[in-house]
Amino acid sequence: AQSVTQPDIHITVSEGASLELRCNYSYGATPYLFWYVQSPGQGLQLLLKYFSGDTLVQGIKGFEAEFKRSQSSFNLRKPSVHWSDAAEYFCAVGAGYGGSQGNLIFGKGTKLSVKP
Amino acid sequence: KAGVTQTPRYLIKTRGQQVTLSCSPISGHRSVSWYQQTPGQGLQFLFEYFSETQRNKGNFPGRFSGRQFSNSRSEMNVSTLELGDSALYLCASSLEGAWDLGEQFFGPGTRLTVL
């Protein structure tokens, strides 16, 4: 069965420091992978996605993620964290093979706190 | 372009009651998916509707149901509410529901509290 694991429940980084959020997935075929961010009281916003091609994908707000098939990972990175990045981050895999599959399988999320 | 809207934003019900939540997708989007978010279980897929038909369903009991109208607006209904149904219910819309045809856009959610 498809699954997504985010090993870190809570991470605290200092403002200006680099960030890496880990994500591992279990999926039988080529996955569609996503990172979403959720601020308190808000819905989810897509940061970036990977479907195929270049394994390093760039997203909004200065985020990037690297797909590593051999490690079944899709880690999210940012070189310099801003206080406004404090939020909860979710990794997700799109179930199915594209086409008529509308569901995402989410990890449990990583809450990011930013120290001034 | 207006985003995904969900009504009501907050709802308080008592056990045994039923509730209906509404979702208006982005104009032109034909796929609507529903998710339940709880602290314990995280985000879980409920179902997806496309062109008024349920196309995909998660692992939830039959008390959870939904429908989609011809204008793509969707409602979900939960009957015989239980305390464990307290959650944030998120709706997401996309053009076709296929990953390579566009992303899902999420609404702000409806916070349901069951007393």
PDB file of C-alpha atoms in Angstrom:
ATOM      1  CA  ALA A   1       0.000   0.000   0.000  1.00  0.00           C
ATOM      2  CA  GLN A   2       1.134   3.507  -0.658  1.00  0.00           C
ATOM      3  CA  SER A   3       2.404   5.443   2.324  1.00  0.00           C
ATOM      4  CA  VAL A   4       4.351   8.545   3.186  1.00  0.00           C
ATOM      5  CA  THR A   5       6.586   8.949   6.215  1.00  0.00           C
ATOM      6  CA  GLN A   6       7.821  12.205   7.629  1.00  0.00           C
ATOM      7  CA  PRO A   7      10.189  11.153  10.415  1.00  0.00           C
ATOM      8  CA  ASP A   8      10.371  14.530  12.118  1.00  0.00           C
ATOM      9  CA  ILE A   9       7.270  15.690  13.941  1.00  0.00           C
ATOM     10  CA  HIS A  10       8.712  19.023  15.004  1.00  0.00           C
ATOM     11  CA  ILE A  11      11.815  20.910  13.911  1.00  0.00           C
ATOM     12  CA  THR A  12      13.143  24.208  15.228  1.00  0.00           C
ATOM     13  CA  VAL A  13      15.660  26.218  13.237  1.00  0.00           C
ATOM     14  CA  SER A  14      17.107  29.678  13.646  1.00  0.00           C
ATOM     15  CA  GLU A  15      16.135  32.367  11.213  1.00  0.00           C
ATOM     16  CA  GLY A  16      18.661  32.468   8.386  1.00  0.00           C
ATOM     17  CA  ALA A  17      19.701  28.857   8.886  1.00  0.00           C
ATOM     18  CA  SER A  18      19.220  26.189   6.265  1.00  0.00           C
ATOM     19  CA  LEU A  19      16.359  23.715   6.419  1.00  0.00           C
ATOM     20  CA  GLU A  20      15.811  20.176   5.304  1.00  0.00           C
ATOM     21  CA  LEU A  21      12.554  18.323   5.910  1.00  0.00           C
ATOM     22  CA  ARG A  22      12.604  14.618   5.283  1.00  0.00           C
ATOM     23  CA  CYS A  23      10.052  12.577   3.405  1.00  0.00           C
ATOM     24  CA  ASN A  24      10.080   8.907   2.480  1.00  0.00           C
ATOM     25  CA  TYR A  25       7.428   7.231   0.403  1.00  0.00           C
ATOM     26  CA  SER A  26       6.315   3.754  -0.427  1.00  0.00           C
ATOM     27  CA  TYR A  27       4.814   3.377  -3.848  1.00  0.00           C
ATOM     28  CA  GLY A  28       4.932   0.712  -6.493  1.00  0.00           C
ATOM     29  CA  ALA A  29       5.128   2.861  -9.573  1.00  0.00           C
ATOM     30  CA  THR A  30       6.605   6.191 -10.518  1.00  0.00           C
ATOM     31  CA  PRO A  31       5.194   8.490  -7.877  1.00  0.00           C
ATOM     32  CA  TYR A  32       3.672  11.886  -8.194  1.00  0.00           C
ATOM     33  CA  LEU A  33       5.151  13.736  -5.213  1.00  0.00           C
ATOM     34  CA  PHE A  34       4.128  16.955  -3.560  1.00  0.00           C
ATOM     35  CA  TRP A  35       5.032  19.250  -0.711  1.00  0.00           C
ATOM     36  CA  TYR A  36       2.311  21.375   0.853  1.00  0.00           C
ATOM     37  CA  VAL A  37       2.446  23.990   3.586  1.00  0.00           C
ATOM     38  CA  GLN A  38      -0.300  24.786   6.047  1.00  0.00           C
ATOM     39  CA  SER A  39      -0.299  27.890   8.205  1.00  0.00           C
ATOM     40  CA  PRO A  40      -2.529  27.976  11.307  1.00  0.00           C
ATOM     41  CA  GLY A  41      -6.174  28.260  10.376  1.00  0.00           C
ATOM     42  CA  GLN A  42      -5.410  27.959   6.697  1.00  0.00           C
ATOM     43  CA  GLY A  43      -5.850  25.366   4.031  1.00  0.00           C
ATOM     44  CA  LEU A  44      -2.973  23.734   2.205  1.00  0.00           C
ATOM     45  CA  GLN A  45      -0.789  25.536  -0.287  1.00  0.00           C
ATOM     46  CA  LEU A  46       1.293  23.681  -2.833  1.00  0.00           C
ATOM     47  CA  LEU A  47       5.014  24.423  -2.574  1.00  0.00           C
ATOM     48  CA  LEU A  48       6.260  22.176  -5.341  1.00  0.00           C
ATOM     49  CA  LYS A  49       5.636  18.929  -7.149  1.00  0.00           C
ATOM     50  CA  TYR A  50       7.528  16.205  -8.962  1.00  0.00           C
ATOM     51  CA  PHE A  51       6.093  14.208 -11.802  1.00  0.00           C
ATOM     52  CA  SER A  52       9.068  13.235 -13.915  1.00  0.00           C
ATOM     53  CA  GLY A  53      12.258  14.585 -15.419  1.00  0.00           C
ATOM     54  CA  ASP A  54      14.773  16.632 -13.485  1.00  0.00           C
ATOM     55  CA  THR A  55      14.977  15.226  -9.972  1.00  0.00           C
ATOM     56  CA  LEU A  56      15.649  18.632  -8.413  1.00  0.00           C
ATOM     57  CA  VAL A  57      12.497  20.703  -8.475  1.00  0.00           C
ATOM     58  CA  GLN A  58      12.096  24.324  -7.579  1.00  0.00           C
ATOM     59  CA  GLY A  59       9.042  25.653  -5.855  1.00  0.00           C
ATOM     60  CA  ILE A  60       7.603  28.816  -4.470  1.00  0.00           C
ATOM     61  CA  LYS A  61       9.001  30.811  -1.553  1.00  0.00           C
ATOM     62  CA  GLY A  62      12.560  29.651  -2.265  1.00  0.00           C
ATOM     63  CA  PHE A  63      11.927  25.974  -1.553  1.00  0.00           C
ATOM     64  CA  GLU A  64      13.357  23.085  -3.522  1.00  0.00           C
ATOM     65  CA  ALA A  65      13.111  19.323  -3.254  1.00  0.00           C
ATOM     66  CA  GLU A  66      15.122  16.450  -4.595  1.00  0.00           C
ATOM     67  CA  PHE A  67      13.644  13.149  -5.701  1.00  0.00           C
ATOM     68  CA  LYS A  68      15.898  10.178  -5.000  1.00  0.00           C
ATOM     69  CA  ARG A  69      14.384   6.987  -6.310  1.00  0.00           C
ATOM     70  CA  SER A  70      17.061   4.769  -4.779  1.00  0.00           C
ATOM     71  CA  GLN A  71      16.239   6.102  -1.335  1.00  0.00           C
ATOM     72  CA  SER A  72      12.487   6.552  -1.910  1.00  0.00           C
ATOM     73  CA  SER A  73      12.891  10.067  -0.639  1.00  0.00           C
ATOM     74  CA  PHE A  74      11.682  13.519  -1.567  1.00  0.00           C
ATOM     75  CA  ASN A  75      13.286  15.898   0.914  1.00  0.00           C
ATOM     76  CA  LEU A  76      12.389  19.564   1.045  1.00  0.00           C
ATOM     77  CA  ARG A  77      15.120  22.158   1.426  1.00  0.00           C
ATOM     78  CA  LYS A  78      15.523  25.868   1.836  1.00  0.00           C
ATOM     79  CA  PRO A  79      18.912  27.595   2.106  1.00  0.00           C
ATOM     80  CA  SER A  80      17.821  30.364   4.456  1.00  0.00           C
ATOM     81  CA  VAL A  81      14.698  30.196   6.588  1.00  0.00           C
ATOM     82  CA  HIS A  82      12.554  33.246   7.281  1.00  0.00           C
ATOM     83  CA  TRP A  83      10.314  33.672  10.324  1.00  0.00           C
ATOM     84  CA  SER A  84       7.295  33.571   8.011  1.00  0.00           C
ATOM     85  CA  ASP A  85       8.184  29.976   7.090  1.00  0.00           C
ATOM     86  CA  ALA A  86       6.952  28.770  10.467  1.00  0.00           C
ATOM     87  CA  ALA A  87       4.104  26.419   9.589  1.00  0.00           C
ATOM     88  CA  GLU A  88       3.325  22.763   9.146  1.00  0.00           C
ATOM     89  CA  TYR A  89       4.680  20.993   6.087  1.00  0.00           C
ATOM     90  CA  PHE A  90       3.154  17.951   4.469  1.00  0.00           C
ATOM     91  CA  CYS A  91       4.654  15.583   1.974  1.00  0.00           C
ATOM     92  CA  ALA A  92       2.185  13.706  -0.212  1.00  0.00           C
ATOM     93  CA  VAL A  93       2.080  11.134  -2.959  1.00  0.00           C
ATOM     94  CA  GLY A  94      -0.594  11.054  -5.611  1.00  0.00           C
ATOM     95  CA  ALA A  95      -2.221   7.670  -5.721  1.00  0.00           C
ATOM     96  CA  GLY A  96      -2.807   6.069  -9.061  1.00  0.00           C
ATOM     97  CA  TYR A  97      -1.132   6.576 -12.391  1.00  0.00           C
ATOM     98  CA  GLY A  98      -2.464   9.998 -13.193  1.00  0.00           C
ATOM     99  CA  GLY A  99      -5.767  10.376 -14.918  1.00  0.00           C
ATOM    100  CA  SER A 100      -8.938   9.951 -12.866  1.00  0.00           C
ATOM    101  CA  GLN A 101      -7.107   9.704  -9.555  1.00  0.00           C
ATOM    102  CA  GLY A 102      -7.895  12.616  -7.322  1.00  0.00           C
ATOM    103  CA  ASN A 103      -6.555  11.522  -4.004  1.00  0.00           C
ATOM    104  CA  LEU A 104      -3.392  12.357  -2.193  1.00  0.00           C
ATOM    105  CA  ILE A 105      -1.791  10.278   0.524  1.00  0.00           C
ATOM    106  CA  PHE A 106      -0.230  12.543   3.093  1.00  0.00           C
ATOM    107  CA  GLY A 107       2.488  12.156   5.636  1.00  0.00           C
ATOM    108  CA  LYS A 108       1.702  13.149   9.219  1.00  0.00           C
ATOM    109  CA  GLY A 109       3.418  16.483   8.761  1.00  0.00           C
ATOM    110  CA  THR A 110       6.415  18.298  10.204  1.00  0.00           C
ATOM    111  CA  LYS A 111       5.832  21.385  12.267  1.00  0.00           C
ATOM    112  CA  LEU A 112       8.504  23.996  11.697  1.00  0.00           C
ATOM    113  CA  SER A 113       9.299  26.593  14.347  1.00  0.00           C
ATOM    114  CA  VAL A 114      11.700  29.435  13.595  1.00  0.00           C
ATOM    115  CA  LYS A 115      13.796  31.045  16.318  1.00  0.00           C
ATOM    116  CA  PRO A 116      14.648  34.727  15.909  1.00  0.00           C
TER     117      PRO A 116
ATOM    118  CA  LYS B   1      -9.996  34.146  -9.985  1.00  0.00           C
ATOM    119  CA  ALA B   2     -11.727  33.224  -6.738  1.00  0.00           C
ATOM    120  CA  GLY B   3     -10.280  30.332  -4.781  1.00  0.00           C
ATOM    121  CA  VAL B   4     -11.991  27.312  -3.302  1.00  0.00           C
ATOM    122  CA  THR B   5     -14.628  28.352  -0.809  1.00  0.00           C
ATOM    123  CA  GLN B   6     -16.054  26.244   1.963  1.00  0.00           C
ATOM    124  CA  THR B   7     -19.086  26.918   4.093  1.00  0.00           C
ATOM    125  CA  PRO B   8     -19.577  27.097   6.940  1.00  0.00           C
ATOM    126  CA  ARG B   9     -16.112  27.712   8.324  1.00  0.00           C
ATOM    127  CA  TYR B  10     -17.053  26.521  11.809  1.00  0.00           C
ATOM    128  CA  LEU B  11     -19.728  24.167  12.988  1.00  0.00           C
ATOM    129  CA  ILE B  12     -20.707  22.709  16.349  1.00  0.00           C
ATOM    130  CA  LYS B  13     -22.962  19.680  16.484  1.00  0.00           C
ATOM    131  CA  THR B  14     -23.920  17.066  19.042  1.00  0.00           C
ATOM    132  CA  ARG B  15     -23.527  13.322  18.796  1.00  0.00           C
ATOM    133  CA  GLY B  16     -26.155  11.628  16.696  1.00  0.00           C
ATOM    134  CA  GLN B  17     -26.900  14.649  14.564  1.00  0.00           C
ATOM    135  CA  GLN B  18     -26.064  14.944  10.915  1.00  0.00           C
ATOM    136  CA  VAL B  19     -24.184  17.686   9.129  1.00  0.00           C
ATOM    137  CA  THR B  20     -23.743  18.948   5.571  1.00  0.00           C
ATOM    138  CA  LEU B  21     -20.654  20.812   4.436  1.00  0.00           C
ATOM    139  CA  SER B  22     -20.390  22.718   1.193  1.00  0.00           C
ATOM    140  CA  CYS B  23     -17.538  23.342  -1.207  1.00  0.00           C
ATOM    141  CA  SER B  24     -17.447  25.638  -4.221  1.00  0.00           C
ATOM    142  CA  PRO B  25     -14.491  24.837  -6.484  1.00  0.00           C
ATOM    143  CA  ILE B  26     -12.509  27.238  -8.587  1.00  0.00           C
ATOM    144  CA  SER B  27     -14.422  28.206 -11.684  1.00  0.00           C
ATOM    145  CA  GLY B  28     -13.799  25.667 -14.440  1.00  0.00           C
ATOM    146  CA  HIS B  29     -12.576  22.948 -12.121  1.00  0.00           C
ATOM    147  CA  ARG B  30     -14.492  19.705 -12.470  1.00  0.00           C
ATOM    148  CA  SER B  31     -12.869  17.566  -9.814  1.00  0.00           C
ATOM    149  CA  VAL B  32     -13.564  18.019  -6.121  1.00  0.00           C
ATOM    150  CA  SER B  33     -11.877  15.979  -3.414  1.00  0.00           C
ATOM    151  CA  TRP B  34     -12.587  15.920   0.292  1.00  0.00           C
ATOM    152  CA  TYR B  35     -10.129  15.257   3.099  1.00  0.00           C
ATOM    153  CA  GLN B  36     -10.446  14.898   6.843  1.00  0.00           C
ATOM    154  CA  GLN B  37      -7.679  16.307   9.036  1.00  0.00           C
ATOM    155  CA  THR B  38      -7.340  15.274  12.680  1.00  0.00           C
ATOM    156  CA  PRO B  39      -4.394  15.506  15.079  1.00  0.00           C
ATOM    157  CA  GLY B  40      -4.270  11.739  15.466  1.00  0.00           C
ATOM    158  CA  GLN B  41      -4.819  10.468  11.935  1.00  0.00           C
ATOM    159  CA  GLY B  42      -3.520  13.430   9.982  1.00  0.00           C
ATOM    160  CA  LEU B  43      -4.901  14.134   6.542  1.00  0.00           C
ATOM    161  CA  GLN B  44      -7.017  11.366   5.097  1.00  0.00           C
ATOM    162  CA  PHE B  45      -8.748  11.192   1.747  1.00  0.00           C
ATOM    163  CA  LEU B  46     -12.514  10.840   1.890  1.00  0.00           C
ATOM    164  CA  PHE B  47     -13.697  10.844  -1.720  1.00  0.00           C
ATOM    165  CA  GLU B  48     -13.414  12.536  -5.072  1.00  0.00           C
ATOM    166  CA  TYR B  49     -16.159  13.662  -7.391  1.00  0.00           C
ATOM    167  CA  PHE B  50     -15.817  14.381 -11.064  1.00  0.00           C
ATOM    168  CA  SER B  51     -18.674  15.406 -13.320  1.00  0.00           C
ATOM    169  CA  GLU B  52     -21.241  14.568 -10.639  1.00  0.00           C
ATOM    170  CA  THR B  53     -19.898  11.037 -10.164  1.00  0.00           C
ATOM    171  CA  GLN B  54     -17.927   9.654  -7.285  1.00  0.00           C
ATOM    172  CA  ARG B  55     -14.727   8.535  -8.903  1.00  0.00           C
ATOM    173  CA  ASN B  56     -12.626   7.544  -5.946  1.00  0.00           C
ATOM    174  CA  LYS B  57     -13.294   6.744  -2.312  1.00  0.00           C
ATOM    175  CA  GLY B  58     -11.187   6.483   0.814  1.00  0.00           C
ATOM    176  CA  ASN B  59     -11.592   4.134   3.719  1.00  0.00           C
ATOM    177  CA  PHE B  60     -14.381   5.784   5.663  1.00  0.00           C
ATOM    178  CA  PRO B  61     -17.679   4.346   6.900  1.00  0.00           C
ATOM    179  CA  GLY B  62     -20.884   4.804   4.983  1.00  0.00           C
ATOM    180  CA  ARG B  63     -21.938   7.585   7.342  1.00  0.00           C
ATOM    181  CA  PHE B  64     -19.742   9.796   5.187  1.00  0.00           C
ATOM    182  CA  SER B  65     -21.258  10.598   1.834  1.00  0.00           C
ATOM    183  CA  GLY B  66     -21.071  13.285  -0.754  1.00  0.00           C
ATOM    184  CA  ARG B  67     -22.406  14.542  -3.991  1.00  0.00           C
ATOM    185  CA  GLN B  68     -21.536  16.933  -6.741  1.00  0.00           C
ATOM    186  CA  PHE B  69     -23.852  19.182  -8.652  1.00  0.00           C
ATOM    187  CA  SER B  70     -23.832  20.128 -12.306  1.00  0.00           C
ATOM    188  CA  ASN B  71     -22.021  23.380 -11.517  1.00  0.00           C
ATOM    189  CA  SER B  72     -19.266  21.301  -9.825  1.00  0.00           C
ATOM    190  CA  ARG B  73     -20.164  22.488  -6.341  1.00  0.00           C
ATOM    191  CA  SER B  74     -19.952  19.656  -3.883  1.00  0.00           C
ATOM    192  CA  GLU B  75     -21.444  18.764  -0.549  1.00  0.00           C
ATOM    193  CA  MET B  76     -20.440  16.172   1.946  1.00  0.00           C
ATOM    194  CA  ASN B  77     -22.726  14.775   4.573  1.00  0.00           C
ATOM    195  CA  VAL B  78     -21.955  12.995   7.798  1.00  0.00           C
ATOM    196  CA  SER B  79     -24.826  11.220   9.494  1.00  0.00           C
ATOM    197  CA  THR B  80     -25.079  10.021  13.083  1.00  0.00           C
ATOM    198  CA  LEU B  81     -22.150  12.116  14.207  1.00  0.00           C
ATOM    199  CA  GLU B  82     -19.604  10.666  16.611  1.00  0.00           C
ATOM    200  CA  LEU B  83     -17.112  12.477  18.805  1.00  0.00           C
ATOM    201  CA  GLY B  84     -14.327  11.170  16.585  1.00  0.00           C
ATOM    202  CA  ASP B  85     -15.755  13.031  13.606  1.00  0.00           C
ATOM    203  CA  SER B  86     -14.487  16.285  15.076  1.00  0.00           C
ATOM    204  CA  ALA B  87     -11.982  17.458  12.510  1.00  0.00           C
ATOM    205  CA  LEU B  88     -11.050  19.986   9.899  1.00  0.00           C
ATOM    206  CA  TYR B  89     -12.668  19.003   6.622  1.00  0.00           C
ATOM    207  CA  LEU B  90     -10.797  20.226   3.590  1.00  0.00           C
ATOM    208  CA  CYS B  91     -12.053  20.440   0.073  1.00  0.00           C
ATOM    209  CA  ALA B  92      -9.756  20.605  -2.927  1.00  0.00           C
ATOM    210  CA  SER B  93     -10.515  21.259  -6.546  1.00  0.00           C
ATOM    211  CA  SER B  94      -8.613  20.637  -9.732  1.00  0.00           C
ATOM    212  CA  LEU B  95      -9.284  20.793 -13.434  1.00  0.00           C
ATOM    213  CA  GLU B  96      -9.527  17.098 -14.111  1.00  0.00           C
ATOM    214  CA  GLY B  97      -8.242  15.373 -11.003  1.00  0.00           C
ATOM    215  CA  ALA B  98      -5.283  14.004 -12.913  1.00  0.00           C
ATOM    216  CA  TRP B  99      -1.879  14.996 -11.622  1.00  0.00           C
ATOM    217  CA  ASP B 100      -0.360  15.834 -14.934  1.00  0.00           C
ATOM    218  CA  LEU B 101      -3.228  18.099 -15.817  1.00  0.00           C
ATOM    219  CA  GLY B 102      -3.000  20.398 -12.848  1.00  0.00           C
ATOM    220  CA  GLU B 103      -2.622  20.700  -9.142  1.00  0.00           C
ATOM    221  CA  GLN B 104      -5.243  20.533  -6.439  1.00  0.00           C
ATOM    222  CA  PHE B 105      -6.174  23.807  -4.798  1.00  0.00           C
ATOM    223  CA  PHE B 106      -7.370  23.588  -1.235  1.00  0.00           C
ATOM    224  CA  GLY B 107     -10.018  25.589   0.535  1.00  0.00           C
ATOM    225  CA  PRO B 108      -9.612  26.916   4.086  1.00  0.00           C
ATOM    226  CA  GLY B 109     -11.633  24.061   5.537  1.00  0.00           C
ATOM    227  CA  THR B 110     -14.645  23.631   7.777  1.00  0.00           C
ATOM    228  CA  ARG B 111     -13.878  23.043  11.439  1.00  0.00           C
ATOM    229  CA  LEU B 112     -16.454  20.590  12.793  1.00  0.00           C
ATOM    230  CA  THR B 113     -16.746  20.070  16.525  1.00  0.00           C
ATOM    231  CA  VAL B 114     -18.948  17.260  17.818  1.00  0.00           C
ATOM    232  CA  LEU B 115     -20.030  17.529  21.459  1.00  0.00           C
TER     233      LEU B 115
END
